[in-house]
Coordinates of C-alpha atoms in Angstrom, one line a residue:
M23 CA -48.4 79.7 36.3
S24 CA -49.8 79.2 32.9
K25 CA -49.8 75.8 31.3
M26 CA -47.3 76.9 28.7
K27 CA -44.9 78.1 31.3
K28 CA -45.2 74.9 33.0
I29 CA -44.3 73.1 29.6
W30 CA -41.4 75.2 29.1
K31 CA -40.1 74.8 32.7
A32 CA -40.0 70.8 32.2
I33 CA -38.3 71.2 28.9
L34 CA -35.6 73.2 30.5
L35 CA -35.2 70.8 33.6
C36 CA -34.7 67.9 31.1
L37 CA -32.0 69.6 29.2
V38 CA -30.3 70.7 32.3
L39 CA -30.3 67.0 33.7
F40 CA -28.9 65.8 30.3
I41 CA -26.2 68.3 30.2
A42 CA -25.0 67.3 33.7
L43 CA -24.9 63.5 32.8
P44 CA -21.4 62.1 32.1
A45 CA -20.4 62.0 28.4
G46 CA -19.6 58.0 28.6
S47 CA -23.2 57.4 30.0
R48 CA -24.7 59.5 26.9
T49 CA -23.1 57.4 24.5
A50 CA -22.8 54.0 26.4
E51 CA -24.1 51.9 23.6
A52 CA -22.0 53.3 20.9
A53 CA -18.8 53.2 22.8
S54 CA -18.9 49.8 24.0
K55 CA -16.4 47.2 22.8
P56 CA -17.8 44.1 21.1
S57 CA -18.4 40.8 22.9
K58 CA -16.3 37.5 22.6
P59 CA -16.8 35.8 19.2
T60 CA -18.4 32.2 19.3
L61 CA -16.4 29.8 17.3
S62 CA -18.4 27.5 15.0
K63 CA -15.8 25.4 13.4
A64 CA -12.3 24.5 12.2
A65 CA -12.0 22.6 8.9
N66 CA -9.3 21.3 6.6
V67 CA -10.1 22.7 2.8
T68 CA -8.1 22.5 -0.2
D69 CA -6.2 25.6 0.5
G70 CA -5.6 25.5 4.3
V71 CA -7.4 25.5 7.4
Q72 CA -10.8 27.5 7.5
I73 CA -12.1 29.1 10.6
T74 CA -15.6 30.0 11.2
W75 CA -17.4 32.1 13.8
K76 CA -20.7 33.7 14.5
Q77 CA -21.2 37.5 13.6
V78 CA -20.7 39.9 16.8
S79 CA -23.1 42.8 17.0
G80 CA -21.2 46.3 16.9
A81 CA -18.1 44.6 15.5
T82 CA -16.3 46.3 12.5
G83 CA -13.7 43.5 12.2
Y84 CA -12.1 40.4 13.7
Y85 CA -8.6 39.0 14.7
V86 CA -7.7 35.6 13.9
L87 CA -5.3 34.0 16.6
R88 CA -3.3 30.7 16.1
K89 CA -0.8 28.7 18.6
T90 CA 0.8 25.3 18.3
T91 CA 0.0 22.9 21.3
S92 CA 2.9 24.2 23.2
G93 CA 3.0 28.0 22.1
S94 CA 1.1 30.9 22.9
Y95 CA -1.6 32.7 20.7
K96 CA -0.4 34.9 17.8
R97 CA -2.5 37.0 15.7
I98 CA -2.3 35.9 12.1
A99 CA -4.7 37.7 10.3
S100 CA -7.2 41.1 10.5
V101 CA -10.5 40.6 8.9
S102 CA -12.2 43.6 8.1
G103 CA -16.2 43.7 8.0
G104 CA -18.4 43.0 11.0
D105 CA -20.4 40.6 8.6
T106 CA -17.2 38.6 7.5
V107 CA -17.2 35.2 9.7
T108 CA -14.6 33.0 8.1
Y109 CA -10.9 33.1 7.3
I110 CA -8.7 30.5 5.7
D111 CA -5.0 29.8 6.9
T112 CA -3.2 29.0 4.1
K113 CA 0.1 28.9 5.9
A114 CA -0.6 26.1 8.0
K115 CA 1.8 23.3 7.6
A116 CA 0.8 19.7 6.7
G117 CA 0.7 17.2 9.6
K118 CA 1.0 20.1 12.4
T119 CA -1.8 20.7 15.0
Y120 CA -3.1 24.1 15.8
Q121 CA -5.4 26.0 17.9
Y122 CA -7.4 28.8 16.7
T123 CA -9.5 31.4 18.2
V124 CA -11.0 35.0 17.5
R125 CA -11.3 38.3 18.9
A126 CA -13.8 41.1 17.6
Y127 CA -12.9 44.9 17.4
N128 CA -14.5 48.2 16.5
D129 CA -13.4 51.7 17.4
S130 CA -14.0 51.3 21.4
G131 CA -11.5 48.3 21.7
T132 CA -11.1 44.6 21.3
S133 CA -13.1 41.7 22.8
G134 CA -11.6 39.0 24.8
Y135 CA -11.5 35.5 23.3
R136 CA -13.1 32.2 24.0
A137 CA -11.3 28.7 24.3
G138 CA -9.8 27.6 20.9
L139 CA -10.7 24.9 18.4
T140 CA -8.0 22.5 17.7
I141 CA -7.2 20.8 14.4
T142 CA -4.3 18.7 12.6
R143 CA -3.6 20.2 9.1
L144 CA -4.4 17.6 6.7
T145 CA -3.7 18.3 3.0
T146 CA -6.0 16.9 0.4
P147 CA -4.7 13.7 -1.1
V148 CA -3.7 14.0 -4.7
I149 CA -5.1 11.0 -6.7
T150 CA -2.2 9.7 -8.9
G151 CA -4.1 7.2 -10.9
I152 CA -7.0 5.4 -11.6
S153 CA -7.5 2.6 -14.2
S154 CA -10.3 -0.2 -14.7
T155 CA -11.0 -3.6 -16.2
C156 CA -14.4 -5.0 -16.9
N157 CA -14.9 -5.8 -13.1
S158 CA -12.3 -3.8 -11.2
V159 CA -11.1 -0.1 -10.6
T160 CA -7.8 0.6 -9.2
L161 CA -7.1 4.0 -7.4
S162 CA -3.9 5.3 -6.1
W163 CA -3.0 8.5 -4.3
T164 CA -0.1 10.5 -2.5
A165 CA 0.5 10.2 1.1
V166 CA -0.8 12.9 3.3
S167 CA 1.6 14.0 6.3
G168 CA -0.1 13.3 9.5
A169 CA -2.7 11.2 8.5
A170 CA -3.4 8.0 10.2
S171 CA -5.8 6.6 7.9
Y172 CA -7.5 7.1 4.7
K173 CA -11.3 6.7 3.8
I174 CA -12.4 5.9 0.3
Y175 CA -15.9 6.8 -0.7
R176 CA -17.7 5.5 -4.0
K177 CA -20.5 6.8 -5.9
V178 CA -22.1 4.6 -8.7
G179 CA -23.4 6.5 -11.8
T180 CA -23.9 9.9 -12.3
G181 CA -26.8 10.6 -9.7
G182 CA -25.9 8.1 -6.9
S183 CA -24.8 9.2 -3.6
W184 CA -21.3 8.9 -1.6
S185 CA -21.1 5.7 0.3
L186 CA -18.0 4.5 2.6
Y187 CA -16.3 1.8 0.4
K188 CA -13.2 1.0 2.4
K189 CA -10.9 2.4 5.4
V190 CA -7.2 1.9 5.0
K191 CA -4.1 2.6 7.2
S192 CA -2.0 5.6 6.5
T193 CA 0.8 3.3 4.9
V194 CA -1.6 2.2 2.2
T195 CA -2.0 4.7 -0.7
S196 CA -3.9 2.3 -3.3
C197 CA -7.0 0.4 -3.5
T198 CA -8.7 -1.9 -5.9
D199 CA -12.5 -2.3 -6.0
S200 CA -13.2 -5.7 -7.2
S201 CA -17.0 -5.3 -7.0
A202 CA -17.3 -3.2 -10.0
E203 CA -19.7 -4.0 -12.7
P204 CA -18.8 -3.9 -16.6
G205 CA -19.6 -0.9 -18.3
T206 CA -20.5 1.3 -15.3
R207 CA -19.4 4.5 -14.3
Y208 CA -17.9 4.9 -10.8
A209 CA -16.7 8.0 -8.8
Y210 CA -14.2 7.7 -6.0
K211 CA -13.4 10.2 -3.2
V212 CA -10.3 9.8 -1.0
I213 CA -9.9 11.7 2.4
A214 CA -7.1 11.5 4.9
C215 CA -8.2 11.1 8.4
K216 CA -6.7 11.9 12.0
S217 CA -9.7 11.3 14.2
P218 CA -11.6 13.5 14.8
Y219 CA -10.0 15.5 11.9
K220 CA -10.2 14.9 8.3
S221 CA -9.1 16.7 4.9
A222 CA -11.1 17.8 2.0
G223 CA -11.8 14.8 -0.7
A224 CA -9.8 14.3 -3.6
T225 CA -12.2 12.9 -6.4
K226 CA -11.8 10.7 -9.6
A227 CA -14.2 8.9 -11.9
C228 CA -14.2 6.3 -14.3
K229 CA -16.0 3.8 -16.5
T230 CA -15.1 0.0 -16.2
R231 CA -14.9 -1.7 -19.6
T232 CA -17.1 -4.0 -21.3
G233 CA -16.0 -7.3 -22.9
S234 CA -15.2 -10.9 -21.9
T235 CA -14.3 -11.8 -18.3
V236 CA -14.1 -15.1 -16.0
E237 CA -18.0 -14.1 -15.1
N238 CA -19.5 -14.1 -18.6
V239 CA -17.3 -16.6 -20.7
D240 CA -18.9 -20.0 -21.1
A241 CA -15.9 -22.1 -19.8
L242 CA -15.3 -24.6 -17.2
Y243 CA -11.9 -23.1 -16.1
A244 CA -10.6 -19.6 -16.6
I245 CA -7.7 -17.2 -15.4
E246 CA -7.6 -13.7 -16.3
A247 CA -5.1 -11.1 -15.1
D248 CA -3.3 -8.0 -15.8
V249 CA 0.2 -9.0 -17.2
K250 CA 3.2 -7.0 -17.7
L251 CA 6.7 -8.4 -18.9
T252 CA 10.2 -7.0 -19.0
G253 CA 13.4 -8.6 -18.8
S254 CA 16.9 -8.9 -20.6
G255 CA 18.8 -11.4 -22.7
T256 CA 17.6 -13.9 -25.5
G257 CA 14.5 -14.9 -24.1
Y258 CA 11.9 -14.4 -21.1
H259 CA 8.1 -14.7 -20.9
A260 CA 4.9 -14.2 -18.7
K261 CA 2.1 -16.8 -19.0
L262 CA -1.3 -17.7 -17.6
V263 CA -1.5 -21.7 -17.4
A264 CA -4.1 -24.5 -17.3
A265 CA -2.1 -27.6 -16.5
T266 CA -2.5 -31.2 -15.5
A267 CA -0.2 -34.0 -14.5
T268 CA 0.0 -35.1 -18.3
C269 CA -0.8 -31.9 -20.5
A270 CA -1.1 -28.1 -20.3
I271 CA -2.4 -25.0 -22.2
S272 CA -0.6 -21.5 -21.8
F273 CA -1.0 -18.2 -23.1
G274 CA 1.0 -14.9 -22.6
I275 CA 3.5 -12.5 -23.6
Q276 CA 7.1 -14.0 -25.0
F277 CA 10.2 -12.3 -26.1
D278 CA 12.6 -14.6 -27.8
N279 CA 15.4 -14.0 -30.2
H280 CA 15.2 -17.5 -31.6
A281 CA 11.4 -17.1 -32.4
V282 CA 10.4 -17.6 -36.2
A283 CA 9.8 -14.7 -38.5
P284 CA 8.4 -12.1 -38.1
Y285 CA 8.6 -12.6 -34.3
T286 CA 12.4 -13.0 -34.0
G287 CA 13.6 -10.7 -31.5
K288 CA 10.2 -9.3 -30.8
A289 CA 7.5 -9.8 -28.0
A290 CA 4.3 -11.7 -29.1
F291 CA 1.1 -13.2 -27.5
L292 CA 2.1 -16.7 -27.4
I293 CA -0.2 -19.8 -27.2
E294 CA 1.8 -23.0 -26.1
N295 CA -0.2 -26.1 -26.4
V296 CA 1.4 -29.1 -24.6
V297 CA -0.7 -32.3 -25.7
T298 CA 1.5 -34.7 -23.4
T299 CA 4.1 -34.0 -21.1
S300 CA 5.3 -37.8 -21.5
T301 CA 6.4 -37.6 -25.0
G302 CA 7.1 -33.5 -25.0
G303 CA 4.5 -33.0 -27.7
Q304 CA 3.8 -29.5 -28.1
Y305 CA 3.2 -26.8 -30.5
Y306 CA 3.1 -23.3 -30.5
S307 CA 0.9 -20.4 -32.1
R308 CA 1.2 -16.6 -32.1
T309 CA -1.8 -14.3 -32.0
G310 CA 0.1 -11.2 -32.8
L311 CA 3.0 -8.9 -31.8
S312 CA 3.0 -7.4 -28.2
S313 CA 5.3 -5.2 -26.1
V314 CA 7.4 -5.6 -23.2
N315 CA 7.0 -3.1 -20.3
Q316 CA 3.3 -2.7 -21.3
T317 CA 0.2 -4.1 -19.3
Y318 CA -2.2 -6.2 -21.0
H319 CA -5.3 -7.9 -19.7
L320 CA -5.0 -11.4 -20.8
M321 CA -7.4 -14.6 -20.2
L322 CA -7.1 -18.2 -21.0
T323 CA -10.1 -20.3 -21.0
V324 CA -10.7 -24.1 -21.1
S325 CA -14.1 -25.6 -22.0
E326 CA -15.5 -29.1 -22.6
G327 CA -13.9 -30.9 -25.3
G328 CA -10.7 -29.2 -24.6
V329 CA -11.3 -26.0 -26.4
C330 CA -9.0 -23.4 -25.3
D331 CA -9.8 -19.5 -26.2
V332 CA -7.5 -16.7 -25.5
Y333 CA -8.3 -13.2 -25.0
V334 CA -6.3 -9.7 -25.0
N335 CA -7.8 -6.7 -23.7
Y336 CA -11.1 -8.4 -23.3
E337 CA -11.4 -9.4 -26.7
K338 CA -11.1 -13.0 -28.0
V339 CA -7.8 -13.6 -30.2
G340 CA -7.3 -17.0 -30.8
S341 CA -8.6 -20.4 -30.0
T342 CA -7.0 -23.9 -29.9
T343 CA -8.0 -27.7 -29.0
N344 CA -6.0 -29.9 -26.6
A345 CA -7.4 -33.5 -27.0
S346 CA -5.5 -34.6 -23.8
L347 CA -7.3 -31.6 -22.0
A348 CA -10.7 -33.3 -23.2
K349 CA -9.9 -36.7 -21.7
V350 CA -9.0 -34.9 -18.4
I351 CA -12.2 -33.0 -18.2
K352 CA -14.2 -36.0 -19.1
N353 CA -12.6 -38.5 -16.4
G354 CA -13.3 -35.7 -13.8
Q355 CA -9.6 -35.0 -13.1
P356 CA -8.3 -31.6 -11.6
I357 CA -7.0 -28.9 -13.8
Y358 CA -4.7 -26.4 -12.0
L359 CA -4.6 -22.8 -13.0
R360 CA -1.3 -21.0 -12.7
V361 CA 0.9 -18.0 -13.5
E362 CA 4.3 -18.5 -14.7
G363 CA 7.4 -16.3 -15.3
S364 CA 10.5 -17.8 -17.1
A365 CA 13.8 -17.1 -18.7
R366 CA 15.3 -18.8 -21.6
V367 CA 19.0 -19.6 -20.7
N368 CA 21.6 -19.0 -18.1
G369 CA 22.1 -15.1 -17.9
D370 CA 18.5 -14.3 -19.1
S371 CA 16.5 -12.1 -16.6
V372 CA 12.6 -12.0 -16.3
N373 CA 10.5 -9.8 -14.6
A374 CA 6.8 -11.0 -15.0
T375 CA 3.8 -9.0 -13.1
F376 CA 0.4 -10.5 -12.6
S377 CA -2.0 -8.5 -11.0
N378 CA -6.2 -8.6 -10.6
I379 CA -5.8 -12.2 -10.9
R380 CA -9.4 -14.0 -11.2
I381 CA -10.1 -17.5 -11.9
K382 CA -13.1 -19.7 -12.5
E383 CA -12.9 -23.2 -11.6
K384 CA -15.4 -26.1 -12.5
G385 CA -17.7 -23.6 -14.0
S386 CA -18.0 -21.1 -11.0
V387 CA -16.0 -18.0 -10.3
V388 CA -13.7 -18.1 -7.1
E389 CA -14.2 -14.9 -5.4
T390 CA -10.9 -15.1 -3.5
P391 CA -8.3 -17.2 -5.2
V392 CA -5.8 -18.5 -2.7
I393 CA -2.3 -19.7 -3.7
S394 CA -1.7 -23.5 -3.0
I395 CA 2.0 -24.0 -4.2
V396 CA 4.8 -21.8 -5.4
Y397 CA 7.4 -23.5 -7.5
L398 CA 10.5 -21.9 -8.3
T399 CA 12.1 -24.4 -10.4
G400 CA 14.6 -22.1 -12.1
E401 CA 17.9 -21.4 -10.1
G402 CA 17.9 -17.5 -9.5
I403 CA 14.2 -17.1 -10.1
T404 CA 12.1 -15.5 -6.9
S405 CA 8.6 -14.7 -6.5
T406 CA 6.6 -12.2 -4.2
A407 CA 4.0 -15.0 -3.7
S408 CA 3.5 -17.5 -0.9
A409 CA 1.2 -20.3 -0.4
G410 CA -1.9 -19.6 1.5
E411 CA -2.1 -16.0 0.3
S412 CA -4.4 -14.2 -2.0
P413 CA -2.3 -11.1 -3.2
D414 CA -3.5 -8.3 -5.4
K415 CA -0.3 -8.6 -7.5
I416 CA 2.3 -11.4 -7.9
V417 CA 5.9 -10.7 -9.4
V418 CA 8.1 -13.4 -10.6
S419 CA 11.7 -12.2 -11.3
G420 CA 15.3 -13.0 -11.3
T421 CA 18.1 -13.9 -13.6
L422 CA 18.5 -17.7 -14.6
S423 CA 21.3 -20.0 -13.7
G424 CA 22.2 -23.5 -13.2
L425 CA 21.6 -24.7 -16.7
A426 CA 23.9 -26.9 -18.5
D427 CA 25.5 -25.1 -21.6
N428 CA 23.3 -26.9 -24.0
Q429 CA 20.2 -26.5 -22.0
D430 CA 17.4 -23.7 -22.6
W431 CA 13.4 -23.6 -21.9
D432 CA 12.6 -26.1 -24.4
S433 CA 15.1 -28.8 -23.4
A434 CA 14.6 -28.2 -19.9
A435 CA 11.4 -26.6 -19.4
D436 CA 11.1 -27.9 -15.8
I437 CA 14.0 -25.8 -14.4
V438 CA 13.6 -22.4 -15.9
S439 CA 10.4 -21.0 -14.1
G440 CA 8.7 -19.4 -11.3
I441 CA 5.2 -20.8 -11.1
I442 CA 2.3 -20.0 -8.8
Q443 CA -0.4 -22.3 -8.8
Y444 CA -4.1 -21.8 -7.3
Y445 CA -5.6 -25.2 -6.1

C-alpha cells in the first residue's frame, strides 16, 4: 500500500470511531452543569443584607436562596451573568435572623448548594443629633431592632483614622464625648451590633467651639453647664451657684413677672450677689434678656479678691465683686459649687435642666464631679439627682407649695428651691 493510501485509511478510521461515540461524550464539557458556589460573606449594608460568593466556571447565572432559622430555603432572586457574584436582599426585615445560600445555573442544569451563611438584619442607625461645647460633643441616634449594643468610633481631624471610643448597651441611644478639645473637628460613627453581626455605620462630624471654659479661665472656683429653663406662673429660675455658710454668688436664667423694667415678665440672665446671709444683704444685676425653653452654656467663676465673672455661650458678659467671698478665700474656708432651680410663689412651676456640668475647685478641674448633698427645700420641688452620683444631666422640677400667703422667693429664699451641691 502506498504511503498516501495509509494516511487516508487512518483518517477514515478516526472519523468512524468519532461518529460511533455517544453524543454526550463528544460534548461532555459543554453540557455539564456548574459546580456549587463557594459563599464568601453576608453583611449588613445600608439597603439590606449583601451576599457575596465566588465565581463559578461555566455558570451563566445564580439563584439566591434564603430561609429563617425555622424555615426551609426559598429562592428570592435570580442573578444573570456568570461574573456577577453579589446580591443585596432589600426585603430583609430589621431584627430578623436569616440564612443565605447560592446555586449556580447554565443551560445544562443547576448546581447544588453549600451550607448557608447566617446573619441578623441590623439596619443602619440614624444619627438624630450632634452638638458640641468647647470640650464635649454629644451624639444621639435611633434605636435599631435586634441590636444588642452599639459601638461608637471617633476620628480626629480630617485625616485621622477611626478608633473605638465607646461601646454601650442597646438601651442607650446617646453618648457624650467629654475628652474633646476646643476648636477641633471630630467625626463619629455609630454601628449596631449583635455578635458576631454588625450594621453599616452612620457618620456625623462637627467642630467644637472655642471660648472660655473651666480649663482656661484664671479662677480658683468655676462651674459651667448647659442650662435650659421652662416653667409657668409668676416666676422661676435656673442658676449656677458658688456658696459658703455666710455668702453666695449665683448666675443663671430667671423669669419674673415682678422684675424691674425692661425685664418685667421676661426671662433674663441674672447675677445675684448675696453679700451676707445673716443680714440678707444682696443685690441683683442683669446682663441681658434670655429666653425660656432654650439651652445656653453658662459659667460662673470666683477668683481671689472675690471677683466673680459670668459667661454666656463661652463669652464673658459680666463681672461683680463680693467682699465676703474674698474673706472666705483668704481664710481658706470652703466654697461649695451648686446648681439650683426655684419657683417664686405657691402654684408657680419650674423645670430647670443642667447638663454637661463641669467644675473647678481650688484652681484644679475636677474630672468627675460627684454630688455631695441634694437639698429639696421647696415643698413640691423634686430632682433627678442623688448624692454620690455623677450624672450627665440633672433636672430640678415641680410646682411650689407650702409657703404662707405673704411669702415669696425673696422673703423665704430658704424654702423655694431644689439645690444640688458638689463637695
